[in-house]
Structure formats: C-alpha cells, structure tokens
Amino acid sequence: MPKKILRVDMSKLEVKFEDFPSEYAALGGRGLTSTIVSKEVPPDCHPLGPNNKLVFAPGIVTGSAAPTSGRISVGGKSPLTGGIKEANAGTSFSQLLGRLRIAAIIIEGLKKDKDYYLLKVTNDGAELINANKWSGIGLYKAYEQLRKEFGEKVAISGTGIAGELLGAGSGVCFNDLEGLPSRYAGRGGLGAVMASKGLKFIVVDETGAPGVEIADQEIFRAGTKKLRDALMSHDVTKPGGALASYGTDVLINIINEAQGLPQRNFSAGQDDRSANVSGEKKAEEIKKRGGTRPHPCSPGCVIQCSEIWTKPGGKDPVGVLEYESVWSLGPNCSIYDLDDVGELNRACNDLGLDTIEAGDTIAVAMEGGLIEFGDAKGALKLMDEIRKKTATGRILANGTAFTGRAFGVTRVPVVKGQSMPAYDPRAIKGIGVTYATTPMGADHTAGYAIATEIMGVGGQADPRDPKKSELSRNLQLATAVVDSTGYCLFTAFAVLDIPEGLEGMVESVNGVLGANLTVDDIGKIGMQIIEIELEFNRKAGFTKKHDRLPEFLRKEPSPPSNEVFDVPDDELDKVFGA
Amino acid sequence: MTILLKLFGELREKVKSQKDTSGAPITLTIEKKGIKTVSDILKKFGIEESETSHIFVDGIYSGFGKLVNDGDRVAIFPKRMCLLYKWYFNKVEND
C-alpha cells in the first residue's frame, strides 16, 4: 500500500484520500508542509480565510524503528506573521500517521456554520464527527473525555479556546504518552487556522496499520544502529545525560551565566533568582513530589528530555515544563517560582496557547501596566480572561505584538510579529541573526542544529562578534533538513560530535526512501526548502526591511553584558541575499 | 580581593561531601590570592578538566587558560551539561 494524502474540505465536510504525488516522494515533515503550502496556498490570502490550508506531515522516518524520530510538522500561512509557517512537535500522533502511511493531512476550506468537527482517522478511512460538545472546554478535560470515548491508544491533535477566538497566539496541540495536551506545534498561531476551518480535533487510531514502508531494510537497520549508538554514547543525549537528567530547562543556569537569559521583558540578561526555576531545581522537585523524569515525548526516544511536572504531592499532572516555557512564563515576567510557572504552563496547555508567545505577551502586558511584574496570580487571571473570551482576553490571545499595541508598549520583542524565545540576541548575536532572517519570524529552533564543522564552515564564532550571516545560514539550512526527516533536533548534539551518527541518520533516510543521499547533500536540500519558504514570503509582501530586530534591542544595552544588537543590516541581508 | 565562584550539577559535590538535593548551584566567595587562571580554580577544588563543559568568566565563554581578575564571577558546568549552542561560542583563552 503506497503512501497517500488525506484531504479534508471543511466547506463541504468531505474527506478523500489521494495518491501521494511522485514528485513529493522524497519529502516529509517541513519539506512537505512547505512544498504543499507554496503550491496550494495563495501567499496573499487571509490566513483565517477560505484559501489558507493547514497541513500535517510526519517526518520521512517517523513511525519506523528509527530512534528519536517522532516529530510532526504543521504548516500553513501564519496569522501571527503573515508569512509561511512550519511548527513542529514530538508526539505519538506523528508515528501513528507514519504507520498508517498517511504522508500528509491537508485541511482546506472554511468553517461552514457554527459547528466544530472532529476528524477521525483509522486504517479503514476517515470521517468528520460533530464536536460541539468540546467547544469552550479546556483541553485537559477534553483530551481525557476523548480518550474515554475513542480509547486510550488513540493519538489526538486539537485546538483550544485561544484557537476558537482565532487568536494568533494559539498553537496546535498534541498528546503526550499519558494523553495530556502538553506537546505543541506552538508557534505562529496555527491553532487559529485549525479553528477557523471548524476543525476542533483529529483523533488517530492505528489499529491494523501497515507500518512505514522501508525500501531497503539492510541500509535502514545499519543506519539506525549507527545513530542509536551515537545517541547512547554522547554526554548530552545518552541515558543519564544532560537532557535525560534535567530536560531542556538545564539551559536556564547556562544561559543566565552567558548573560543572555532575558529578564523582565528583555530588561536584563541575568538574575540569580533564575536558579529557582532551573532544570536542576526542577529535577529535584519532581523527585520529591512524585512526578516523572525522564520521560519520552514519543515511543522510541533514546534522549527522553521530557517529564511530567505535577502539583505538590504528585497531583494534577501538567506535562513537560520546557526551557523556553519556563523562561517565558518565569524570568521574563519576573516570576521565579516553579509552581507559579507550572500553573501558567497548565493554563497555556489548557487554552491552546503557545507558551513562548503567551509568556512574552504577559511580560508586555506587565510593562503596559495591566498587572505588576512578578504577579503570578495576576498572570493567571489574565489567562482566565482568555478562557472567558472577554475583550482583554481576545487581545492577549492575539500575542505579543498585538498586546503591545493595545497597551502602548514600545519595547516589544518580536520579529515579523512573532515573539522571541529565551536567548537575548544582544548577548548571543548569532541567534539574533536567525531571529531576524528565518522565514518563520523570531524562532530559535530555525537555526538550532548541526555545527559549522559539518557544513564545512571554518571555525566557531565569538557570541559577541557581529559577523554571523554564514553561520546562521548554514544552521538554518541544516535545520530545515532535520525537520523534514522526522528526527528530533536534539539528535544534532550527538551527530555533531560523532560523524558515524550523522552518516547513520542519512543512511536511515536512504533506507526508507531507497535513495542515495550523502551528508554533502544536506546543504542543498535545506536551501531548496528555505527557498520555497522565502519565495512564499516575498509574494506575501515581505522585504529585507522585515529581517530586522526591534529598535530597542539595537539601542538599549542589556545589563550586565551591556551589549546591544549591533549586527549591521548588510550582514543580515547576506544570510539569504545576493 | 575575591572571586565569586559558581559550581553547577555534580561539581557541587566537589565542595559538599553529601549529595545536594536543593537543586541550587553552589556559590562561593574565594580568595584571589594564588589564582591566575581558570585552571588554578579547577586545581584548588580538585576538578579535572575532563569533568567540565561550559565555563563562563563574567559572562564570557572561556577556556582553562582564561585570566581571572579580582571581582570576577566564574561559573563552571560539569561535563554532561554541555548543552549549548556551542557553535555560537568561541572559547576565550589568555594562554
């Protein structure tokens, strides 16, 4: 049984399966979502109108025995940035689609009436079922009820109350292994696109699924073994390594020492209270209160950076508290208590909000005087405004830039309308170049992976040296490829240092596709994907003037480094320019 | 004439004999006397170079030969916390 595309027309409430076009055969994940969006979505369309589409695509190896490869890409035109968007998450949802041989689900059309629908996908087909009873309900309760109704083995994607408000800060939610709504393709407001089409949930049951087709089992097995060996032996990715021990939140103390952990809406880069919300602190707390750490986001992950954070006494599980979420809802709001951060993260998961966008939004609302910095209870009340769908809630659900305008704030940390993650671009300038130039809007993951060594670029750079265009470009190209394979970006830590691991990764892709790719092809394939995305953005009206950081980051020094973002405009334009 | 030293993860056990369960870094004020570089601090606390990953001297990503000045803040992370955008950083060395 060959791969297929599931196309869902929400205007007509029709579902159909199509053959997977041969020209897409080597595509998966981000490469596939961005290709479909560029072919089928007019760049000048309204992101919440009938001509936008929402595309779900598992990675090339996702659903197979390849380790740490449970990523799903979600693509469309972003209501937050107005440009193309790919957001991704690690979840069993992706693996189930892979094993059902569904290369992509394309959601098109527009909400027909007041009704919301649930798309049920099984090996026998797909159907739309009325889902009105879950409208206005928090996702924790909804996911629990859905698992009761459809069985505990199903995987679920959903949009929350923030999506129902068509808020540009809403994400697309996926289940974790406990069925909690805690894994998000969060960025760019794609939850609003989903809700605009009247689609509330997708429920996938893999019973009877044929599994991922492997063109060459021998190459695939040899490749995945090399990759697994690399992951099992590297200090960051191995069992008992940094990510398993502390999770991504291990970065709190590290970036605080680099003077690049933004505090109080990007007013400083270091505060010793940040240690109270560090990965080390959280790991000890989880042990004491009976949560779970480490924990895989999806079956087959060697790294296991995830966890289950709970209230004291091991009650009311939230899911994972990631570094970015802890930072945005914590130090960036002058909040330094893990229980406060945990409850704010729970509210985001429940409402269907991207945690980075939500935290930056709260910090800007604090600067605008809506509540005081450090007021965690006040921040939770702001989340309730969204739940109650009040006018204030509607402003907040639309994200950081919108909230900044509404409350007269000029220090608004966004690029292309999307808020910045947990690295101050004044102290760590390379990430600032990525924030400025990625087609995604301010996004750390866009330039996260694969060291300069692999791409054949000499040397490493000083974080405070403003010449960063080549470094950022190569990171962005490599990331686009990893995001297409289905492998988690964190595999990069191991394959950077262990060349056999990278070879194994490429061989595993060859094994699935029956292709002959080499490590040297990574840059070229990455450029093809990014070029598709840049072209979409150009047609949507973006120019190099949009590849800039906000004025306050260029003018206002960040203590204690007292650096400003001083990368010249022509250096930014060199990233993808002539 | 002092240096502010911060030790993270299992490097905390170099100072405390018992395992620390607070999750907080160890913060010490140490005498500058006898300390010229990061290496001298490692020797003082019996930390092998191979046990470390990221070292920051006043926010600057540093190598073992980085000179340490009076009043500096020195942060040392253990081997397995080598989780950083390391390609954004170039180690500053004085030796």
XYZ file of C-alpha atoms in Angstrom:
673
model
C 0.000 0.000 0.000
C 1.655 3.260 -1.121
C 1.605 6.467 0.904
C -1.383 8.754 0.493
C -2.629 12.232 1.251
C -5.811 12.746 3.269
C -7.602 15.860 2.040
C -10.390 17.329 4.161
C -12.671 20.031 2.756
C -14.310 21.753 5.718
C -16.604 23.876 3.499
C -18.219 20.743 2.065
C -17.445 18.469 5.028
C -15.884 15.951 2.668
C -12.853 13.720 3.164
C -10.922 11.928 0.442
C -7.687 10.003 0.053
C -5.386 10.894 -2.838
C -2.285 9.228 -4.225
C 0.937 10.687 -2.885
C 2.371 12.534 -5.911
C 5.631 11.021 -7.143
C 7.312 14.445 -7.167
C 6.769 14.549 -3.395
C 8.225 11.077 -2.850
C 11.408 12.241 -1.113
C 9.612 14.780 1.082
C 8.366 14.617 4.639
C 7.856 16.910 7.630
C 8.734 20.540 6.972
C 9.896 19.917 3.405
C 6.462 18.510 2.602
C 4.325 21.042 4.503
C 6.192 23.995 2.992
C 6.012 22.487 -0.524
C 2.259 21.865 -0.265
C 1.605 25.318 1.226
C 3.632 27.000 -1.508
C 1.796 25.031 -4.247
C -1.727 25.299 -2.869
C -1.994 28.461 -0.750
C -2.029 31.909 -2.399
C 0.611 33.944 -0.494
C -1.678 36.971 -0.393
C -4.633 35.135 1.124
C -6.016 35.936 4.564
C -4.600 33.356 6.992
C -8.052 32.858 8.531
C -9.943 32.905 5.240
C -11.108 30.121 2.905
C -7.900 29.974 0.861
C -5.426 29.143 3.605
C -4.746 25.458 4.297
C -3.419 23.606 7.304
C -1.062 20.726 6.559
C 0.048 17.989 8.973
C 3.023 15.835 7.911
C 5.080 13.266 9.814
C 8.798 13.085 9.021
C 10.304 10.703 6.475
C 11.372 8.052 9.022
C 8.631 8.794 11.597
C 6.706 5.731 12.741
C 9.593 3.388 11.924
C 12.079 1.897 14.391
C 14.422 4.881 13.905
C 15.237 6.321 17.332
C 14.051 9.752 18.490
C 12.076 10.437 15.325
C 8.514 11.151 16.471
C 8.255 14.663 15.085
C 5.294 16.122 13.229
C 5.315 19.285 11.151
C 2.279 21.538 10.857
C 2.272 24.140 8.095
C 0.149 26.938 6.687
C 0.106 30.698 6.330
C 0.593 32.176 9.793
C -1.975 34.599 11.208
C 0.788 35.831 13.535
C 3.496 36.627 10.979
C 1.545 36.787 7.711
C 4.200 34.519 6.218
C 4.687 30.799 5.739
C 4.838 28.740 8.925
C 6.116 25.358 9.946
C 5.730 24.467 13.609
C 6.667 21.025 14.903
C 6.202 18.790 17.902
C 7.274 15.400 19.242
C 4.266 13.136 19.752
C 2.977 9.639 19.063
C 0.373 11.290 16.802
C 3.073 11.610 14.172
C 4.163 7.977 14.459
C 0.599 6.736 14.042
C 0.173 8.755 10.829
C 3.501 7.391 9.562
C 2.440 3.795 10.190
C -0.930 4.419 8.515
C 1.145 5.593 5.526
C -0.524 8.982 5.552
C 2.149 11.356 4.253
C 0.024 14.434 4.930
C -3.377 15.610 6.069
C -4.486 18.769 4.249
C -7.298 20.743 5.877
C -8.911 23.245 3.499
C -11.995 25.399 3.086
C -13.639 27.317 5.914
C -15.928 26.755 8.874
C -19.320 26.201 7.314
C -21.585 27.179 10.180
C -21.276 27.395 13.937
C -20.358 23.745 14.271
C -16.998 22.268 15.194
C -15.876 18.885 13.920
C -13.584 16.067 14.870
C -11.709 14.225 12.138
C -11.410 10.542 12.949
C -8.666 8.709 11.056
C -8.283 4.927 11.026
C -6.797 2.310 8.739
C -10.244 1.952 7.167
C -10.709 5.601 6.302
C -11.616 8.963 7.746
C -14.806 10.709 8.834
C -15.939 14.029 10.305
C -17.933 13.868 13.535
C -19.667 16.765 15.285
C -17.502 18.059 18.149
C -19.598 20.937 19.506
C -19.698 19.432 22.972
C -15.988 20.205 23.397
C -16.173 23.844 22.281
C -15.224 26.170 25.131
C -13.885 23.248 27.195
C -10.266 23.184 28.394
C -8.031 20.706 26.603
C -7.088 18.672 29.713
C -10.735 17.744 30.234
C -11.374 17.360 26.510
C -8.405 15.014 25.984
C -9.489 12.898 28.943
C -13.011 12.597 27.517
C -11.745 11.895 24.003
C -9.571 9.059 25.293
C -12.579 7.632 27.126
C -14.684 7.832 24.013
C -12.152 6.657 21.409
C -9.801 4.531 23.513
C -6.532 5.150 25.313
C -4.402 4.106 22.355
C -5.569 6.898 20.067
C -3.465 9.979 19.390
C -5.073 13.399 19.443
C -4.425 16.785 17.908
C -6.541 19.754 18.891
C -7.089 23.475 19.080
C -8.168 25.168 22.302
C -10.224 28.132 23.419
C -7.500 30.524 22.212
C -7.880 28.960 18.766
C -11.654 29.336 18.911
C -11.044 33.063 19.493
C -8.917 32.959 16.311
C -6.054 34.189 18.458
C -2.728 34.471 16.651
C -1.000 33.198 19.799
C -2.697 29.801 19.615
C -0.858 26.581 18.856
C -1.774 23.141 17.566
C -1.841 20.722 20.496
C -0.817 17.050 20.556
C -0.962 14.377 23.229
C 1.973 13.149 25.276
C 2.292 9.497 26.270
C -0.032 9.972 29.259
C -2.652 11.549 26.983
C -2.022 15.026 28.384
C -2.382 18.001 25.999
C 1.224 19.048 26.517
C 3.057 18.621 23.208
C 2.664 21.649 20.982
C 3.429 22.727 17.457
C 3.017 26.018 19.203
C 4.365 28.791 17.113
C 2.693 31.090 14.651
C -0.998 30.830 15.509
C -1.787 27.658 13.573
C -4.351 26.707 16.255
C -6.433 29.625 14.977
C -6.155 28.359 11.391
C -7.421 24.962 12.543
C -10.367 26.539 14.411
C -11.151 28.900 11.525
C -11.915 25.831 9.467
C -14.230 24.427 12.133
C -11.855 21.583 12.938
C -11.516 21.072 16.679
C -9.716 17.721 16.895
C -8.059 14.991 14.880
C -8.204 11.552 16.502
C -5.995 8.824 15.019
C -6.364 5.092 15.648
C -3.624 2.944 14.110
C -5.280 -0.448 14.576
C -4.342 -2.592 11.572
C -1.868 -0.038 10.204
C 0.616 -1.485 7.693
C 3.624 0.355 9.169
C 6.234 2.508 7.476
C 7.404 1.093 4.169
C 11.173 0.573 4.206
C 12.708 0.352 0.721
C 15.992 -1.171 1.903
C 15.843 -2.862 5.296
C 19.562 -3.577 5.446
C 20.674 0.016 4.934
C 17.922 1.239 7.243
C 18.942 -1.128 10.058
C 22.632 -0.323 9.712
C 21.918 3.418 9.674
C 19.620 3.420 12.676
C 22.136 1.330 14.628
C 24.880 3.902 13.996
C 22.576 6.703 15.038
C 21.357 4.888 18.143
C 24.939 4.115 19.180
C 25.820 7.806 18.837
C 22.796 8.888 20.883
C 23.519 6.265 23.548
C 27.124 7.365 23.986
C 27.020 11.164 23.839
C 27.055 13.056 27.150
C 24.052 15.206 26.260
C 21.804 12.562 24.707
C 22.671 9.293 26.484
C 20.583 7.808 29.306
C 21.629 9.746 32.399
C 22.948 12.573 30.194
C 22.059 16.231 30.487
C 18.732 16.066 28.654
C 17.514 12.947 30.466
C 18.625 14.256 33.866
C 17.435 17.835 33.687
C 15.443 18.293 30.480
C 15.803 21.318 28.226
C 15.487 23.514 31.325
C 19.169 22.725 32.070
C 19.772 25.782 29.876
C 18.396 28.228 32.479
C 21.599 28.352 34.535
C 23.856 28.126 31.484
C 22.244 30.972 29.558
C 21.971 33.007 32.769
C 25.757 32.702 33.142
C 26.155 33.708 29.474
C 24.228 36.873 30.461
C 21.714 36.066 27.762
C 18.647 34.943 29.782
C 16.155 37.797 29.260
C 14.600 39.111 32.444
C 11.585 41.386 32.939
C 10.604 41.785 29.289
C 14.171 41.869 27.976
C 15.412 44.459 30.505
C 18.478 42.458 31.638
C 20.307 39.249 30.728
C 20.978 37.776 34.151
C 19.271 37.364 37.527
C 20.398 34.901 40.185
C 16.799 34.123 41.132
C 16.619 32.246 37.823
C 18.295 29.287 39.586
C 14.953 28.759 41.386
C 13.408 27.657 38.089
C 16.446 25.805 36.701
C 16.466 22.262 35.332
C 18.470 21.090 38.351
C 15.937 22.556 40.761
C 13.029 21.125 38.789
C 14.565 17.631 38.620
C 14.967 17.577 42.413
C 11.399 18.821 42.905
C 9.978 16.185 40.556
C 11.776 13.518 42.570
C 10.380 14.895 45.824
C 6.781 15.276 44.699
C 6.484 12.130 42.608
C 6.319 13.340 39.031
C 8.197 11.549 36.266
C 11.640 12.385 34.911
C 12.970 11.378 32.413
C 10.065 10.657 30.095
C 9.886 10.254 26.293
C 7.649 12.580 24.266
C 7.009 9.642 21.958
C 7.865 5.919 21.982
C 11.359 5.018 20.808
C 13.142 8.138 22.009
C 16.623 7.482 23.406
C 17.106 11.031 24.718
C 13.944 11.327 26.854
C 14.178 15.039 27.646
C 10.506 15.223 28.593
C 8.916 14.874 32.040
C 5.655 15.047 33.963
C 5.505 18.066 36.244
C 2.770 17.941 38.886
C 1.395 19.927 41.785
C 2.954 19.136 45.209
C 2.071 15.594 46.257
C 2.275 14.338 42.687
C -1.233 15.594 41.903
C -2.713 17.139 38.752
C -0.050 16.427 36.132
C 0.768 19.258 33.728
C 3.207 17.531 31.354
C 6.630 18.887 30.467
C 7.902 22.324 31.504
C 10.342 23.144 28.706
C 13.191 25.638 28.994
C 11.502 28.116 26.680
C 8.209 27.891 28.570
C 9.838 28.177 31.991
C 11.777 31.227 30.819
C 8.866 32.996 29.088
C 6.380 32.452 31.898
C 9.099 32.793 34.588
C 12.131 35.125 34.498
C 10.780 37.106 31.553
C 7.804 38.019 33.765
C 9.996 38.345 36.919
C 8.387 35.142 38.215
C 10.854 32.796 39.921
C 8.706 30.034 41.393
C 8.295 26.660 39.684
C 4.750 26.128 40.955
C 3.703 29.503 39.542
C 5.372 28.653 36.237
C 3.764 25.188 36.275
C 0.257 26.602 36.721
C 0.803 29.183 33.980
C 2.060 26.430 31.676
C -1.020 24.363 32.571
C -3.225 27.329 31.622
C -1.446 27.644 28.249
C -1.835 23.921 27.522
C -5.473 24.021 28.594
C -6.333 27.076 26.498
C -4.296 26.031 23.451
C -1.711 28.800 23.687
C 1.902 28.772 22.550
C 3.874 29.170 25.795
C 6.585 31.389 24.283
C 4.036 33.750 22.754
C 1.948 33.711 25.949
C 4.883 34.469 28.250
C 6.150 37.307 26.084
C 2.578 38.608 25.894
C 2.181 38.590 29.682
C 5.533 40.380 30.099
C 4.491 43.069 27.626
C 1.116 43.366 29.404
C 3.059 43.806 32.648
C 5.163 46.529 31.067
C 1.934 48.115 29.832
C 0.696 48.280 33.421
C -2.070 45.692 33.189
C -0.512 43.883 36.159
C 2.806 44.216 38.025
C 5.961 42.334 37.062
C 6.261 39.238 39.235
C 2.494 38.980 39.833
C 1.889 35.293 39.096
C -1.685 35.311 40.388
C -2.419 38.302 38.193
C -0.926 36.481 35.224
C -3.230 33.505 35.859
C -6.165 35.922 35.965
C -5.128 37.233 32.556
C -5.271 33.640 31.301
C -8.815 33.450 32.682
C -9.742 36.474 30.573
C -8.941 34.323 27.540
C -10.967 31.433 28.977
C -13.949 33.761 29.472
C -13.453 35.155 25.959
C -13.516 38.768 27.195
C -12.250 41.708 25.141
C -8.993 41.740 27.167
C -8.696 38.006 26.638
C -9.089 38.453 22.898
C -6.252 40.991 22.880
C -3.964 38.688 24.872
C -4.808 35.646 22.729
C -3.507 37.555 19.731
C 0.029 37.592 21.068
C 2.828 39.927 21.991
C 2.840 42.461 19.148
C -0.936 42.937 19.293
C -0.886 43.299 23.079
C 1.988 45.782 22.878
C -0.057 47.989 20.581
C -3.194 47.675 22.686
C -1.386 48.819 25.828
C 1.014 51.371 24.353
C 4.225 49.401 24.891
C 7.206 50.230 22.668
C 9.625 47.575 23.961
C 8.070 44.625 22.132
C 10.426 41.683 21.414
C 9.092 40.376 18.086
C 10.312 39.768 14.542
C 7.692 39.537 11.787
C 5.135 39.717 14.585
C 6.376 36.581 16.363
C 7.811 36.866 19.861
C 11.370 35.985 20.784
C 12.380 32.871 22.674
C 14.768 32.528 25.604
C 18.073 33.858 24.285
C 18.844 37.570 24.375
C 20.167 38.476 20.914
C 22.302 41.243 22.428
C 24.485 38.793 24.366
C 24.210 35.922 21.856
C 24.210 37.646 18.500
C 24.180 34.576 16.241
C 20.726 33.630 17.457
C 19.657 37.224 16.783
C 20.669 36.799 13.141
C 18.479 33.706 12.989
C 15.587 35.534 14.677
C 15.893 38.300 12.083
C 16.264 36.252 8.926
C 14.396 32.951 9.260
C 11.203 32.923 7.187
C 9.397 31.869 10.394
C 9.643 35.060 12.491
C 11.680 35.094 15.735
C 12.396 31.394 16.168
C 15.316 29.759 17.942
C 14.801 26.290 16.501
C 15.204 27.567 12.937
C 18.928 27.893 13.468
C 19.425 25.401 16.257
C 21.223 22.421 14.898
C 24.229 20.956 13.162
C 27.525 22.592 13.821
C 29.584 24.590 11.467
C 32.010 21.696 11.177
C 29.503 19.529 9.329
C 28.671 22.254 6.886
C 32.328 22.783 6.161
C 32.415 26.279 7.573
C 35.663 27.017 9.322
C 35.843 27.863 12.973
C 33.388 28.841 15.612
C 32.385 32.358 16.337
C 32.547 34.607 19.363
C 28.965 35.142 20.636
C 29.530 38.876 20.731
C 31.124 39.142 17.295
C 28.540 40.653 14.922
C 29.684 38.719 11.800
C 27.230 35.861 11.817
C 25.491 35.565 8.459
C 27.245 32.445 7.155
C 26.895 30.624 10.460
C 23.182 31.402 10.726
C 22.521 30.442 7.107
C 24.166 27.042 7.443
C 22.375 26.321 10.688
C 19.063 27.241 9.091
C 19.666 25.008 6.056
C 20.629 22.004 8.177
C 17.664 22.537 10.473
C 15.245 22.555 7.538
C 16.557 19.104 6.595
C 16.365 17.643 10.116
C 12.806 18.999 10.411
C 11.945 17.063 7.260
C 13.357 13.711 8.351
C 11.229 13.471 11.497
C 14.308 13.286 13.705
C 14.348 15.491 16.759
C 16.742 18.438 16.563
C 18.410 17.217 19.739
C 19.900 14.302 17.812
C 22.211 17.031 16.487
C 24.140 17.151 19.753
C 25.282 13.567 19.213
C 25.739 13.576 15.454
C 27.797 16.776 15.620
C 30.454 15.110 17.662
C 30.154 11.583 16.309
C 30.415 11.503 12.488
C 29.135 7.897 12.263
C 25.916 9.095 13.885
C 25.324 11.637 11.125
C 26.124 9.036 8.460
C 23.672 6.698 10.160
C 20.989 9.352 10.121
C 21.388 9.889 6.375
C 21.538 6.122 5.751
C 18.305 5.572 7.670
C 16.588 8.101 5.385
C 18.085 6.318 2.364
C 16.797 3.030 3.758
C 13.223 4.341 3.939
C 13.271 6.133 0.588
C 15.543 3.845 -1.406
C 17.667 6.931 -2.103
C 21.401 7.577 -2.253
C 21.760 10.793 -0.298
C 25.034 11.683 1.395
C 25.966 14.067 4.185
C 27.084 16.524 1.499
C 23.502 16.793 0.171
C 22.218 18.335 3.405
C 23.043 21.933 2.488
C 21.459 21.703 -0.972
C 18.226 20.104 0.216
C 17.988 22.628 3.059
C 18.377 25.515 0.612
C 15.599 24.122 -1.589
C 13.211 24.102 1.379
C 14.188 27.565 2.643
C 13.992 28.995 -0.885
C 10.382 27.768 -1.177
C 9.598 29.473 2.129
C 11.366 32.720 1.252
C 9.588 32.850 -2.110
C 6.213 32.469 -0.376
C 7.115 35.300 1.985
C 8.281 37.553 -0.858
C 4.957 37.039 -2.613
C 3.185 37.730 0.685
C 4.887 41.126 0.759
C 7.993 40.590 2.874
C 11.160 42.539 2.094
C 14.552 42.742 3.777
C 13.131 45.519 5.945
C 11.233 42.773 7.751
C 14.513 40.983 8.558
C 15.336 43.328 11.407
C 15.227 43.188 15.187
C 13.142 45.771 17.055
C 14.738 49.152 17.712
C 15.039 48.782 21.476
C 17.331 45.757 21.119
C 19.607 47.783 18.844
C 19.695 50.829 21.121
C 19.183 49.676 24.700
C 22.133 47.874 26.384
C 21.294 44.720 28.307
C 22.957 44.592 31.725
C 25.277 43.090 32.866
C 26.885 42.498 29.432
C 25.768 45.984 28.363
C 25.734 44.731 24.784
C 23.320 45.939 22.113
C 22.381 44.042 18.949
C 24.913 45.607 16.613
C 24.920 43.206 13.665
C 24.855 45.542 10.631
C 21.873 45.396 8.278
C 24.058 44.332 5.339
C 25.333 41.375 7.395
C 21.708 40.329 7.988
C 20.942 40.724 4.292
C 23.865 38.459 3.408
C 22.215 35.467 5.092
C 19.938 34.743 2.133
C 20.659 37.708 -0.113
C 22.954 38.041 -3.071
C 40.475 40.606 46.554
C 37.928 37.864 45.886
C 36.320 35.851 43.108
C 32.679 34.727 43.014
C 32.638 31.042 42.091
C 29.516 29.162 40.993
C 29.546 25.379 40.640
C 26.697 23.505 38.933
C 25.402 19.924 38.742
C 27.639 17.224 40.184
C 30.534 19.657 40.508
C 28.738 20.822 43.652
C 29.854 17.588 45.243
C 33.457 18.796 44.971
C 32.615 21.176 47.791
C 29.884 19.375 49.681
C 30.593 15.803 50.628
C 26.908 14.936 50.753
C 24.715 14.946 47.696
C 22.849 18.216 47.431
C 19.123 17.839 46.788
C 18.152 21.510 46.696
C 18.985 21.791 43.000
C 20.652 25.144 43.678
C 24.154 25.945 42.414
C 26.909 26.311 44.975
C 28.044 29.923 45.292
C 31.374 30.613 46.996
C 33.474 33.694 47.524
C 37.111 32.627 47.228
C 40.371 34.496 47.758
C 42.011 35.813 44.584
C 45.449 35.093 46.040
C 47.160 32.205 44.204
C 44.637 32.218 41.359
C 45.675 33.478 37.972
C 43.597 31.465 35.519
C 40.536 29.218 35.385
C 42.913 26.235 35.667
C 44.067 27.409 39.084
C 40.460 27.340 40.318
C 39.985 23.808 38.980
C 43.147 22.680 40.798
C 42.049 24.337 44.026
C 38.852 22.260 44.061
C 40.285 19.054 42.607
C 38.234 19.349 39.402
C 39.693 17.606 36.343
C 39.436 19.460 33.027
C 37.646 16.429 31.613
C 34.907 16.814 34.246
C 33.906 20.254 32.949
C 31.988 21.581 29.956
C 30.996 25.253 29.835
C 32.995 27.835 31.776
C 31.969 31.480 31.941
C 34.094 34.295 33.344
C 31.836 37.309 33.783
C 29.568 36.068 31.028
C 32.422 35.344 28.600
C 32.634 31.745 27.352
C 36.126 30.797 28.490
C 38.827 28.163 28.256
C 41.065 26.868 31.019
C 43.733 29.492 30.334
C 41.403 32.477 30.713
C 42.815 35.023 33.177
C 40.640 35.648 36.194
C 40.568 39.116 37.719
C 39.632 40.387 41.128
C 35.849 40.604 41.446
C 35.147 38.263 38.515
C 32.256 35.810 38.543
C 33.356 32.347 37.413
C 30.733 29.704 36.566
C 31.748 26.094 35.911
C 29.399 23.458 34.488
C 30.027 19.695 34.544
C 30.778 17.559 31.520
C 27.283 16.297 30.889
C 25.767 19.782 30.917
C 27.480 20.546 27.617
C 24.152 21.638 26.192
C 24.694 24.882 24.424
C 24.658 26.435 21.019
C 28.348 25.788 21.158
C 28.799 26.865 17.569
C 27.836 30.373 18.576
C 30.700 30.496 21.045
C 34.425 30.771 20.785
C 36.386 29.995 23.920
C 38.415 32.940 25.148
C 41.905 31.911 26.260
C 44.739 34.047 27.505
C 47.429 31.371 27.443
